[in-house]
């Protein structure tokens, strides 16, 4: 298998021979990892259940975790799931990589479509399944929302959406998501939405594809799946707690597959994760910090406050040169957008000319870094 290097490896190579100005405090705004302490009550639950390390965990997940995740979905999205309509997972990265391998194993010349720019594990899954890829470009022309080309979608076996979107910050409303559900039923492809940023909204709650499925009367969630995680929601990426939910027929067979791949979640992590999924207060506090960071960015850079995520997606012209200059002159790291996207059939890379900035630091650190970015932008003009 020939896997593309990850964006952060490409960034390391891009900056390899540059010595940053040591007069500036380093600022790393490249990775979507919250730089805040995991809430104490989650850490306490982990410690309190450490003795359970002596037991093997079930691949299906403990009842306490399954119920916490179902309660979260009911509380947040108004969707009541049956137990067979959800599987706790070891984060979501492993699902995004191994679920396509399960789903497409018996399909010759499989076809996967996914949003472009993208989380690189989508591409990894396409490589592992030897699938043809259709890129759903997100650019200024379509307001960073995927165009619907039914002639292409009709050939798809799996379509992966990512809304709220990393890196463009775009969101899809209930009606828009409902149209995608209708397409999945019309052309009989599996539709999966990566919803890992659903809880990092700045004003109104963002809808789920599960809600949209009910909205268009697909009550059994046929062909519809979502994944979600507490990594961003609870400042706990190391806890590795996620889920995949939706079509029970698909999930029943996928559960059998999962018993073979050794991704059961350690019991102390399950109990700590259950506490996190059951609580909303700590999430609201995180959202307030991210919104404050966006307000700071709006004042300094003039950027709009997005509906969700903790990213800025900024057009800078030559993003590679800008990234190098910003690091050299100001000791600030950002990620060039073209590292997060690929050229389409017409040779167009929709990430080219953009940078992604992760606003995952404290407001003070965020302000300091954004002021440096502003200076660098002014120098470039």
Tab-separated table of N, CA, C and O in Angstrom, residues 45-102:
chain	number	residue	atom	x	y	z
A	45	UNK	N	-12.811	9.807	37.499
A	45	UNK	CA	-13.473	8.560	37.108
A	45	UNK	C	-12.467	7.554	36.554
A	45	UNK	O	-12.576	6.353	36.795
A	46	UNK	N	-11.478	8.055	35.817
A	46	UNK	CA	-10.436	7.177	35.287
A	46	UNK	C	-9.644	6.545	36.428
A	46	UNK	O	-9.426	5.329	36.450
A	47	UNK	N	-9.243	7.355	37.391
A	47	UNK	CA	-8.466	6.844	38.533
A	47	UNK	C	-9.292	5.894	39.389
A	47	UNK	O	-8.804	4.841	39.820
A	48	UNK	N	-10.555	6.251	39.618
A	48	UNK	CA	-11.419	5.431	40.471
A	48	UNK	C	-11.661	4.044	39.900
A	48	UNK	O	-11.997	3.108	40.642
A	49	UNK	N	-11.525	3.904	38.598
A	49	UNK	CA	-11.799	2.617	37.950
A	49	UNK	C	-10.538	1.915	37.461
A	49	UNK	O	-10.616	0.955	36.698
A	50	UNK	N	-9.379	2.385	37.927
A	50	UNK	CA	-8.116	1.795	37.481
A	50	UNK	C	-8.013	0.312	37.823
A	50	UNK	O	-7.355	-0.457	37.106
A	51	UNK	N	-8.656	-0.124	38.895
A	51	UNK	CA	-8.582	-1.538	39.287
A	51	UNK	C	-9.190	-2.460	38.244
A	51	UNK	O	-8.911	-3.676	38.224
A	52	UNK	N	-10.027	-1.920	37.355
A	52	UNK	CA	-10.666	-2.742	36.323
A	52	UNK	C	-9.694	-3.134	35.209
A	52	UNK	O	-10.072	-3.879	34.294
A	53	UNK	N	-8.465	-2.655	35.288
A	53	UNK	CA	-7.462	-3.052	34.297
A	53	UNK	C	-7.210	-4.560	34.317
A	53	UNK	O	-6.693	-5.124	33.349
A	54	UNK	N	-7.579	-5.219	35.400
A	54	UNK	CA	-7.358	-6.664	35.511
A	54	UNK	C	-8.345	-7.465	34.666
A	54	UNK	O	-8.206	-8.687	34.536
A	55	UNK	N	-9.351	-6.774	34.080
A	55	UNK	CA	-10.386	-7.478	33.321
A	55	UNK	C	-10.301	-7.150	31.831
A	55	UNK	O	-9.962	-6.029	31.446
A	56	UNK	N	-10.632	-8.157	31.013
A	56	UNK	CA	-10.737	-7.919	29.576
A	56	UNK	C	-11.990	-7.101	29.283
A	56	UNK	O	-13.071	-7.398	29.810
A	57	UNK	N	-11.890	-6.101	28.434
A	57	UNK	CA	-13.095	-5.361	28.028
A	57	UNK	C	-13.831	-6.093	26.906
A	57	UNK	O	-13.228	-6.836	26.132
A	58	UNK	N	-15.131	-5.866	26.823
A	58	UNK	CA	-15.927	-6.419	25.729
A	58	UNK	C	-15.748	-5.545	24.484
A	58	UNK	O	-15.689	-4.316	24.575
A	59	UNK	N	-15.705	-6.171	23.351
A	59	UNK	CA	-15.645	-5.408	22.106
A	59	UNK	C	-16.902	-4.572	21.925
A	59	UNK	O	-16.859	-3.481	21.343
A	60	UNK	N	-18.035	-5.072	22.427
A	60	UNK	CA	-19.307	-4.363	22.268
A	60	UNK	C	-19.405	-3.128	23.151
A	60	UNK	O	-20.289	-2.290	22.952
A	61	UNK	N	-18.506	-3.004	24.147
A	61	UNK	CA	-18.583	-1.885	25.081
A	61	UNK	C	-19.497	-2.205	26.253
A	61	UNK	O	-20.462	-2.962	26.125
A	62	UNK	N	-19.176	-1.638	27.392
A	62	UNK	CA	-19.980	-1.863	28.594
A	62	UNK	C	-21.307	-1.105	28.505
A	62	UNK	O	-21.409	-0.070	27.840
A	63	UNK	N	-22.296	-1.628	29.209
A	63	UNK	CA	-23.627	-1.007	29.221
A	63	UNK	C	-23.566	0.446	29.660
A	63	UNK	O	-24.244	1.317	29.094
A	64	UNK	N	-22.721	0.743	30.647
A	64	UNK	CA	-22.635	2.105	31.168
A	64	UNK	C	-22.208	3.089	30.085
A	64	UNK	O	-22.704	4.229	30.032
A	65	UNK	N	-21.329	2.666	29.196
A	65	UNK	CA	-20.871	3.551	28.120
A	65	UNK	C	-21.903	3.631	27.003
A	65	UNK	O	-22.192	4.730	26.499
A	66	UNK	N	-22.462	2.508	26.627
A	66	UNK	CA	-23.468	2.511	25.552
A	66	UNK	C	-24.652	3.405	25.934
A	66	UNK	O	-25.163	4.170	25.117
A	67	UNK	N	-25.088	3.282	27.186
A	67	UNK	CA	-26.225	4.085	27.641
A	67	UNK	C	-25.867	5.569	27.686
A	67	UNK	O	-26.687	6.429	27.328
A	68	UNK	N	-24.655	5.879	28.114
A	68	UNK	CA	-24.228	7.283	28.166
A	68	UNK	C	-24.217	7.890	26.766
A	68	UNK	O	-24.632	9.046	26.567
A	69	UNK	N	-23.744	7.135	25.784
A	69	UNK	CA	-23.685	7.651	24.418
A	69	UNK	C	-25.077	7.787	23.815
A	69	UNK	O	-25.371	8.775	23.132
A	70	UNK	N	-25.945	6.819	24.082
A	70	UNK	CA	-27.326	6.925	23.599
A	70	UNK	C	-28.037	8.098	24.265
A	70	UNK	O	-28.813	8.816	23.616
A	71	UNK	N	-27.768	8.304	25.553
A	71	UNK	CA	-28.375	9.434	26.252
A	71	UNK	C	-27.891	10.757	25.674
A	71	UNK	O	-28.668	11.720	25.554
A	72	UNK	N	-26.615	10.817	25.328
A	72	UNK	CA	-26.079	12.023	24.697
A	72	UNK	C	-26.812	12.313	23.395
A	72	UNK	O	-27.230	13.454	23.133
A	73	UNK	N	-26.986	11.309	22.562
A	73	UNK	CA	-27.649	11.497	21.271
A	73	UNK	C	-29.103	11.920	21.461
A	73	UNK	O	-29.611	12.798	20.747
A	74	UNK	N	-29.764	11.334	22.448
A	74	UNK	CA	-31.158	11.702	22.732
A	74	UNK	C	-31.248	13.132	23.249
A	74	UNK	O	-32.096	13.925	22.808
A	75	UNK	N	-30.378	13.469	24.171
A	75	UNK	CA	-30.389	14.794	24.795
A	75	UNK	C	-30.010	15.882	23.792
A	75	UNK	O	-30.625	16.946	23.740
A	76	UNK	N	-29.025	15.601	22.979
A	76	UNK	CA	-28.463	16.613	22.085
A	76	UNK	C	-29.237	16.743	20.773
A	76	UNK	O	-29.443	17.838	20.254
A	77	UNK	N	-29.653	15.607	20.208
A	77	UNK	CA	-30.256	15.628	18.878
A	77	UNK	C	-31.727	15.213	18.864
A	77	UNK	O	-32.362	15.244	17.808
A	78	UNK	N	-32.253	14.793	20.019
A	78	UNK	CA	-33.646	14.365	20.065
A	78	UNK	C	-33.893	13.064	19.329
A	78	UNK	O	-35.003	12.792	18.860
A	79	UNK	N	-32.877	12.225	19.219
A	79	UNK	CA	-32.968	10.947	18.503
A	79	UNK	C	-32.804	9.809	19.500
A	79	UNK	O	-31.785	9.735	20.194
A	80	UNK	N	-33.797	8.945	19.585
A	80	UNK	CA	-33.736	7.789	20.481
A	80	UNK	C	-33.254	6.573	19.698
A	80	UNK	O	-33.934	6.114	18.766
A	81	UNK	N	-32.086	6.069	20.067
A	81	UNK	CA	-31.515	4.921	19.367
A	81	UNK	C	-31.757	3.631	20.131
A	81	UNK	O	-31.736	3.604	21.363
A	82	UNK	N	-31.965	2.565	19.392
A	82	UNK	CA	-31.990	1.235	19.987
A	82	UNK	C	-30.552	0.802	20.257
A	82	UNK	O	-29.602	1.334	19.652
A	83	UNK	N	-30.386	-0.145	21.141
A	83	UNK	CA	-29.039	-0.563	21.520
A	83	UNK	C	-28.243	-1.075	20.322
A	83	UNK	O	-27.032	-0.873	20.242
A	84	UNK	N	-28.941	-1.723	19.387
A	84	UNK	CA	-28.247	-2.279	18.223
A	84	UNK	C	-27.908	-1.218	17.176
A	84	UNK	O	-27.282	-1.525	16.150
A	85	UNK	N	-28.293	0.028	17.431
A	85	UNK	CA	-28.030	1.105	16.480
A	85	UNK	C	-26.815	1.951	16.866
A	85	UNK	O	-26.593	3.013	16.294
A	86	UNK	N	-26.000	1.451	17.797
A	86	UNK	CA	-24.795	2.188	18.185
A	86	UNK	C	-23.713	1.211	18.631
A	86	UNK	O	-23.999	0.173	19.228
A	87	UNK	N	-22.467	1.542	18.299
A	87	UNK	CA	-21.303	0.763	18.746
A	87	UNK	C	-20.278	1.744	19.320
A	87	UNK	O	-19.829	2.650	18.609
A	88	UNK	N	-19.894	1.579	20.590
A	88	UNK	CA	-18.783	2.377	21.111
A	88	UNK	C	-17.485	1.988	20.412
A	88	UNK	O	-17.257	0.803	20.122
A	89	UNK	N	-16.644	2.965	20.142
A	89	UNK	CA	-15.413	2.709	19.395
A	89	UNK	C	-14.216	3.339	20.085
A	89	UNK	O	-14.363	4.201	20.950
A	90	UNK	N	-13.029	2.890	19.692
A	90	UNK	CA	-11.782	3.388	20.273
A	90	UNK	C	-11.399	4.671	19.546
A	90	UNK	O	-10.500	4.692	18.709
A	91	UNK	N	-12.118	5.741	19.858
A	91	UNK	CA	-12.008	6.958	19.079
A	91	UNK	C	-12.757	6.796	17.766
A	91	UNK	O	-13.581	5.887	17.606
A	92	UNK	N	-12.470	7.656	16.794
A	92	UNK	CA	-13.137	7.533	15.491
A	92	UNK	C	-12.164	7.297	14.347
A	92	UNK	O	-12.570	6.848	13.270
A	93	UNK	N	-10.907	7.556	14.579
A	93	UNK	CA	-9.924	7.346	13.509
A	93	UNK	C	-9.896	5.883	13.082
A	93	UNK	O	-9.841	5.576	11.887
A	94	UNK	N	-9.927	4.972	14.062
A	94	UNK	CA	-9.883	3.555	13.715
A	94	UNK	C	-11.117	3.145	12.916
A	94	UNK	O	-11.033	2.327	11.994
A	95	UNK	N	-12.276	3.737	13.235
A	95	UNK	CA	-13.497	3.406	12.504
A	95	UNK	C	-13.400	3.884	11.057
A	95	UNK	O	-13.745	3.160	10.118
A	96	UNK	N	-12.937	5.115	10.902
A	96	UNK	CA	-12.849	5.676	9.556
A	96	UNK	C	-11.890	4.894	8.668
A	96	UNK	O	-12.028	4.904	7.443
A	97	UNK	N	-10.932	4.208	9.287
A	97	UNK	CA	-9.997	3.398	8.510
A	97	UNK	C	-10.509	1.980	8.285
A	97	UNK	O	-10.421	1.450	7.172
A	98	UNK	N	-11.073	1.357	9.338
A	98	UNK	CA	-11.426	-0.065	9.159
A	98	UNK	C	-12.863	-0.301	8.696
A	98	UNK	O	-13.154	-1.342	8.107
A	99	UNK	N	-13.776	0.656	8.934
A	99	UNK	CA	-15.147	0.451	8.472
A	99	UNK	C	-15.227	0.325	6.956
A	99	UNK	O	-15.902	-0.581	6.446
A	100	UNK	N	-14.561	1.181	6.175
A	100	UNK	CA	-14.595	0.983	4.722
A	100	UNK	C	-14.020	-0.374	4.290
A	100	UNK	O	-14.498	-0.965	3.318
A	101	UNK	N	-13.015	-0.869	5.002
A	101	UNK	CA	-12.460	-2.179	4.657
A	101	UNK	C	-13.492	-3.282	4.875
A	101	UNK	O	-13.591	-4.218	4.081
A	102	UNK	N	-14.257	-3.160	5.953
A	102	UNK	CA	-15.341	-4.111	6.198
A	102	UNK	C	-16.424	-3.978	5.131
A	102	UNK	O	-16.857	-4.963	4.523
